[in-house]
Coordinates of C-alpha atoms in Angstrom, one line a residue:
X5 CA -61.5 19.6 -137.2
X6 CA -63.2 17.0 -139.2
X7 CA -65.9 15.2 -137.6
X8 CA -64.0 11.4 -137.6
X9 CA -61.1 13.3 -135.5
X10 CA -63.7 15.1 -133.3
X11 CA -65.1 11.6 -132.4
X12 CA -61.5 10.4 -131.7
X13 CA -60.4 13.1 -129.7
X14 CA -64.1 12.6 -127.8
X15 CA -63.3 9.2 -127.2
X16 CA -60.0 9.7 -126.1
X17 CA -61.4 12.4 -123.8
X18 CA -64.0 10.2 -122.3
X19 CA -61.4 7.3 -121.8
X20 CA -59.2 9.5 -120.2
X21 CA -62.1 10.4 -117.5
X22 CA -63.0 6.4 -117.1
X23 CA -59.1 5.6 -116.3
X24 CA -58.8 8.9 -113.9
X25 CA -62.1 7.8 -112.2
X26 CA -61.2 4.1 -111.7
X27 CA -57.8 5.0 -110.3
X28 CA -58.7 8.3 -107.9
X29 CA -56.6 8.4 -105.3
X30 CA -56.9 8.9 -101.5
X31 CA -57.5 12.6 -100.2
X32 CA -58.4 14.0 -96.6
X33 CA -61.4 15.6 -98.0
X34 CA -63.0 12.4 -99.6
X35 CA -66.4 12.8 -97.1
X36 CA -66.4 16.2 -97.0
X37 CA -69.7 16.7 -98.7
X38 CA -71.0 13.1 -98.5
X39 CA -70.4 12.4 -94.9
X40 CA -68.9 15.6 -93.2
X41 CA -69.2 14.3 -89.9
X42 CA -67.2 11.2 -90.3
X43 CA -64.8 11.9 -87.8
X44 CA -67.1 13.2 -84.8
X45 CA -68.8 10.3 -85.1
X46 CA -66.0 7.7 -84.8
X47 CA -64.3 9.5 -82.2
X48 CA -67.9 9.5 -80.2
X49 CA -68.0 6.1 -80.4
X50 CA -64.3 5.4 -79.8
X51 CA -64.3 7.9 -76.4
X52 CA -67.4 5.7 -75.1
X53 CA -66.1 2.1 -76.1
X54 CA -62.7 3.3 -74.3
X55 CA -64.9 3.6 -70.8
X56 CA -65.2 0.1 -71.1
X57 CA -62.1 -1.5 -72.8
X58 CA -58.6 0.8 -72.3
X59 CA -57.0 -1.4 -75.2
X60 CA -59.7 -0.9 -77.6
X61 CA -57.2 1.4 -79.4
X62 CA -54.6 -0.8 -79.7
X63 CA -57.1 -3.2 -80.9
X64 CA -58.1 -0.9 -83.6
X65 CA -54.6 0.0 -84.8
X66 CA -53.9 -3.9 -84.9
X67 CA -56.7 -4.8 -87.0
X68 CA -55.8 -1.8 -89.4
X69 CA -52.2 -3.3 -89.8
X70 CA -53.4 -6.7 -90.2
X71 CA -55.9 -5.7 -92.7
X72 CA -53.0 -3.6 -94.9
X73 CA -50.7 -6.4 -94.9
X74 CA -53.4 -8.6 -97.0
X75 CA -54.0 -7.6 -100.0
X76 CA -54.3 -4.0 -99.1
X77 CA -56.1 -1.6 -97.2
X78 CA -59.8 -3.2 -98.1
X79 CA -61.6 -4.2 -94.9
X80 CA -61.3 -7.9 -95.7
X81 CA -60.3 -9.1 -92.0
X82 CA -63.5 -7.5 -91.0
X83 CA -64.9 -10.4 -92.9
X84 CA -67.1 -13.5 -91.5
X85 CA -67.4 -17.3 -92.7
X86 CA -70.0 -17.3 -95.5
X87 CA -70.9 -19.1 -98.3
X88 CA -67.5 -18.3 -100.6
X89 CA -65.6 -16.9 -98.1
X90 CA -63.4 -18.5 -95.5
X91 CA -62.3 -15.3 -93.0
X92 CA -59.3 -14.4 -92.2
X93 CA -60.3 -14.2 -88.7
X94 CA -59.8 -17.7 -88.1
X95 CA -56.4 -17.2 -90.1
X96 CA -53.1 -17.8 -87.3
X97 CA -52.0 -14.1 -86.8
X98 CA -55.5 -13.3 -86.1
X99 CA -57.1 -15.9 -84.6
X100 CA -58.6 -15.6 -80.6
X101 CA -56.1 -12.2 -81.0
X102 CA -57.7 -9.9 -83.3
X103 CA -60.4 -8.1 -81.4
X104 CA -62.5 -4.6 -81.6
X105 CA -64.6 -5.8 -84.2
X106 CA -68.3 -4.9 -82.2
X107 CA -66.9 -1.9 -81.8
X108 CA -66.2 -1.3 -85.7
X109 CA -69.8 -3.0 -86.0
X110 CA -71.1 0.2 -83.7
X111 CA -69.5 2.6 -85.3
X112 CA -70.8 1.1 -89.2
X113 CA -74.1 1.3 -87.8
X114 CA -73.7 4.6 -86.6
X115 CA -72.3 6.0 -90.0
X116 CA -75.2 4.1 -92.0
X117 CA -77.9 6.4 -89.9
X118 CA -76.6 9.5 -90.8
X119 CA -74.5 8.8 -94.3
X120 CA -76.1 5.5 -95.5
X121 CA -74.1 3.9 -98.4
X122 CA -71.1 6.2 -98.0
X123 CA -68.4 5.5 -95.6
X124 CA -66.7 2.1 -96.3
X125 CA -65.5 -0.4 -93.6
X126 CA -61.9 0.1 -94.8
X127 CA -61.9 4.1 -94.4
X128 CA -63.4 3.6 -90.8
X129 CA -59.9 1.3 -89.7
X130 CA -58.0 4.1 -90.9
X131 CA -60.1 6.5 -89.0
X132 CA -60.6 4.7 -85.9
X133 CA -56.7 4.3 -85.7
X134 CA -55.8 7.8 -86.3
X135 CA -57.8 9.1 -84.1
X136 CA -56.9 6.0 -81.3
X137 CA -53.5 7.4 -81.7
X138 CA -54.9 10.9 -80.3
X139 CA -56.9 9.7 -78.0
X140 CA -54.3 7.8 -76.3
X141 CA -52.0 11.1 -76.5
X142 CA -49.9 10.8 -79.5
X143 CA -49.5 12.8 -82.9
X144 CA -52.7 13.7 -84.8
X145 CA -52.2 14.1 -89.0
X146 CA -54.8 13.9 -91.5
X147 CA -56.2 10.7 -92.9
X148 CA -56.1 10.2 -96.5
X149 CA -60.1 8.8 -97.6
X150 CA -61.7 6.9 -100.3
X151 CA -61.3 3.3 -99.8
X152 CA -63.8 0.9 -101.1
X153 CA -64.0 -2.4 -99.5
X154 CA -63.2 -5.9 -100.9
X155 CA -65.5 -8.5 -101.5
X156 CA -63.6 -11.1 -100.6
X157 CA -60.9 -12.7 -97.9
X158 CA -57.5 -14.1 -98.1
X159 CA -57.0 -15.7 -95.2
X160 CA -53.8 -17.9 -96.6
X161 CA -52.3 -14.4 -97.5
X162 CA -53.1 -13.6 -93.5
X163 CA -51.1 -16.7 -92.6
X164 CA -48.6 -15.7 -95.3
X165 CA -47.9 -12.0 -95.3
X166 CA -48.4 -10.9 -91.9
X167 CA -45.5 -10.6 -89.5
X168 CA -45.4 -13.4 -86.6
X169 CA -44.1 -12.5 -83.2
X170 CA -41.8 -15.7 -83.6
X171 CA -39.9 -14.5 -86.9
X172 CA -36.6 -13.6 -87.6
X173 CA -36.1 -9.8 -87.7
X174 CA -34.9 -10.7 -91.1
X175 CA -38.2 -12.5 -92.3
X176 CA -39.7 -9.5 -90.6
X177 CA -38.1 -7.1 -92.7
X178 CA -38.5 -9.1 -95.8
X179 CA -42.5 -9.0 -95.2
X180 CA -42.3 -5.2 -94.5
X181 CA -40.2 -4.8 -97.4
X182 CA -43.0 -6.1 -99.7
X183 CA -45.1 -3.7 -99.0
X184 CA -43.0 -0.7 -100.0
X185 CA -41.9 -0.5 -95.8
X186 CA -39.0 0.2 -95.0
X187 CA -37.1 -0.6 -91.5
X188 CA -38.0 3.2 -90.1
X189 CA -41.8 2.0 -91.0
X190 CA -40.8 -1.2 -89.2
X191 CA -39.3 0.0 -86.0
X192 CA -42.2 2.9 -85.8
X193 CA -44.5 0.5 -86.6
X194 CA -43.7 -2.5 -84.3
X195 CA -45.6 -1.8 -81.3
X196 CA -34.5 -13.6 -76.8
X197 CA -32.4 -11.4 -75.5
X198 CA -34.5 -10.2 -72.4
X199 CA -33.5 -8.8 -68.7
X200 CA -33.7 -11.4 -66.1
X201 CA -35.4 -9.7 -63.6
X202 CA -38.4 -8.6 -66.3
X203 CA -38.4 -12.8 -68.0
X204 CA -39.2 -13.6 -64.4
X205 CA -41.8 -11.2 -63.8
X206 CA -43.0 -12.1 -67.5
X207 CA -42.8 -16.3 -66.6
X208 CA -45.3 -15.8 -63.2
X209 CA -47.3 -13.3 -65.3
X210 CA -47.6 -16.6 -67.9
X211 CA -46.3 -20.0 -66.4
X212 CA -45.5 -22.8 -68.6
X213 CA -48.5 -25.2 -68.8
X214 CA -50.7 -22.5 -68.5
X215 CA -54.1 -21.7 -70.1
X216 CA -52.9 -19.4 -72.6
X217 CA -55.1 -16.7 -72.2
X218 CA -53.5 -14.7 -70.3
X219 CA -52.9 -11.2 -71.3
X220 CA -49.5 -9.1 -70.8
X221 CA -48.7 -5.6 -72.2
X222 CA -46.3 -5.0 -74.8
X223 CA -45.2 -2.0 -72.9
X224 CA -44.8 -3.0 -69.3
X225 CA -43.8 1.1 -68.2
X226 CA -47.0 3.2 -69.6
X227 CA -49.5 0.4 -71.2
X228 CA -52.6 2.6 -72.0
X229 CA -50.4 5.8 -72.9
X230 CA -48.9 6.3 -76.6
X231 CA -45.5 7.7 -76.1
X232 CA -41.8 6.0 -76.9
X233 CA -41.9 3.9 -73.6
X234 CA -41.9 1.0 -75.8
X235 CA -38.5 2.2 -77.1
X236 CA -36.5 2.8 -73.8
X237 CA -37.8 -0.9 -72.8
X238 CA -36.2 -2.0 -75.5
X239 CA -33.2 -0.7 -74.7
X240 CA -33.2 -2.1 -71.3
X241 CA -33.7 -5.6 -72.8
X242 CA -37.4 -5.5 -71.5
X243 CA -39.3 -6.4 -75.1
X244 CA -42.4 -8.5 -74.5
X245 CA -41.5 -10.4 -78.0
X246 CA -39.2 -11.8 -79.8
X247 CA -39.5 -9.5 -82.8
X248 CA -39.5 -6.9 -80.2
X249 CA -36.4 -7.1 -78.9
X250 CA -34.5 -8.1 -82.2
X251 CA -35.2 -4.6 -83.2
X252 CA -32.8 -3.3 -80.8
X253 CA -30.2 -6.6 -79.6
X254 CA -29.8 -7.9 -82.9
X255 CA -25.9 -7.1 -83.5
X256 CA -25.7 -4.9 -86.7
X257 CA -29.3 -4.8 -87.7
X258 CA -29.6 -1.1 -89.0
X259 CA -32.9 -1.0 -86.7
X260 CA -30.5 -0.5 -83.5
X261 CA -30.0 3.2 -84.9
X262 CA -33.8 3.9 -85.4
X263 CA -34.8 2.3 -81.9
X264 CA -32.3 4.6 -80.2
X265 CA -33.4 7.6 -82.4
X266 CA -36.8 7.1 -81.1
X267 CA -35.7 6.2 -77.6
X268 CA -34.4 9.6 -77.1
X269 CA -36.5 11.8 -78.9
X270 CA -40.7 11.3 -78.3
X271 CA -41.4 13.4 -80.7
X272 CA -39.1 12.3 -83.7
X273 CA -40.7 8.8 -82.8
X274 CA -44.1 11.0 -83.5
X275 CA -43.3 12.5 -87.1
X276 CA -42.3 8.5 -87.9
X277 CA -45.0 7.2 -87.0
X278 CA -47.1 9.3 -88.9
X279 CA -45.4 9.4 -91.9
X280 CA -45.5 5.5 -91.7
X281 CA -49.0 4.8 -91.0
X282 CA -49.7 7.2 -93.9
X283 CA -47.3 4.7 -95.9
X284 CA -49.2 1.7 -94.6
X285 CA -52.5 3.2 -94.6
X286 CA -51.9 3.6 -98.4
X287 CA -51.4 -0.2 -99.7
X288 CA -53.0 -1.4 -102.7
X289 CA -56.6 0.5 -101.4
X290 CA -59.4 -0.3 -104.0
X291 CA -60.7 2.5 -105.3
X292 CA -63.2 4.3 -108.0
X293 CA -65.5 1.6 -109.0
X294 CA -63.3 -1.2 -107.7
X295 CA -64.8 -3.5 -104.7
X296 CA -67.9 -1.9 -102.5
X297 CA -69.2 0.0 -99.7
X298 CA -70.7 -2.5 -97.6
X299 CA -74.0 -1.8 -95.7
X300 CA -72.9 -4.0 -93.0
X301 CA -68.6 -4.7 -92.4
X302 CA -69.1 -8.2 -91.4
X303 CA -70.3 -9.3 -94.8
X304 CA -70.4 -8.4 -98.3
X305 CA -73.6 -6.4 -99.8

């Protein structure tokens, strides 16, 4: 081989690394020698902040979904104000409704004593709601690793991209749609035509005229418990949201099949939901040398 097509075939070889380095992909075993610990940790942290707050799981898988749906799995809700950056906290799907965010701050600081530098604030959302799920008594599955965290916000694409409670199940399905879900992923994935006795329950729970801070459970039957409660309600007419109940009362919708599917069978709900926060879980992550790690999740490095 001449030495001109040695150099070529080098170069070739070495560009070849550069684009499968920049564009790794997610594995389960991303920490194993960096951080191996990772997931004792988090679950530590989640078991003692659930002593204190029962819906700090929920919390956690909300602010994983809201994170996905802009711009990718990347942290960037975890964002505060700053000098270039206007958060997507204060953005209309999130705003005085996204919470858990002290308890992603404890767990960061946790991580940084033992693994410093290594775990990003993106990989601990994906964590934290995997192992919520399990802690609350649903399926367990492995969570793909590696994401690196943004260093900005996008909190028109917040306003924009994620689902509102108010939408048509059509708009809703369009939005999922976008981001390679489907309406399996949006049925399993969704935590009017209501009954009358439960509106009335629901309008003394939240009178008109009042202060609006008022919390009520999306699944009135088992509210701390992860199970496919949420389902049968639905098919009693007993959604807490719009977007709720149009999954199941909304004549012709193919999501009628899937909520009954998961209505009847727990455990086919279960595999779904896995296989769909996998789906969601892997959105447009940055990875390789792409974005950062950040030292603290509130702000970039």
């Amino acid at each position: 081989m001449s030495v001109l097509r040695f150099a070529i075939v080098a170069v070739f070889f070495l560009i070849s690394l550069f684009v499968l380095c920049c564009n790794s992909q997610l594995t389960e075993t991303f920490y194993s020698s960096s951080c191996s610990n990772v997931s004792d940790v988090v679950r530590n942290l989640l078991q003692q902040a659930q002593q204190s707050d029962v819906r700090i799981g929920a919390k956690l898988i909300r602010l994983h979904f809201h994170d996905c749906f802009v711009d990718g799995c990347d942290g960037s809700i975890l964002l505060d104000n700053a000098d270039g950056i206007q958060s997507e906290k204060d953005a209309g799907p999130n705003m005085n409704s996204a919470d858990g965010f002290d308890v992603v701050d404890d767990i960061k600081t946790a991580l940084e004593n033992v693994c410093p530098g290594v775990v990003s604030c993106a990989d601990i959302l994906a964590l934290a709601s995997q192992i919520s799920v399990t802690l609350g008594g649903g399926p367990s599955w492995e969570v793909s690793l590696g994401r690196r965290d943004s260093r900005k916000a996008n909190p028109s694409g917040a306003n924009s991209d994620i689902p509102s409670p108010l939408e048509s199940l059509n708009n809703v399905t369009s939005k999922f749609s976008a981001k390679g879900l489907d309406s399996t992923d949006l049925v399993a994935l969704s935590d009017p035509s209501m009954d009358s006795t439960y509106l009335n329950t629901l309008q003394l729970t939240c009178p008109q005229g009042g202060n609006g801070t008022t919390l009520a459970n999306l699944d009135y039957s088992s509210p701390y418990g992860f199970d496919n409660n949420y389902y049968t309600n639905l098919q009693s007419n007993r959604g807490l949201l719009q977007t709720d109940q149009e999954l199941f009362s909304t004549s012709g919708a193919d999501t009628v099949a899937i909520v009954n599917r998961f209505g009847k069978s727990q455990s086919e709900f279960f595999n779904a939901f896995v296989q769909s926060m996998i789906k969601m879980g892997n959105i447009s992550p940055l990875t390789g040398n792409k974005g950062e790690i950040r030292a603290d999740c509130k702000r970039v490095n």
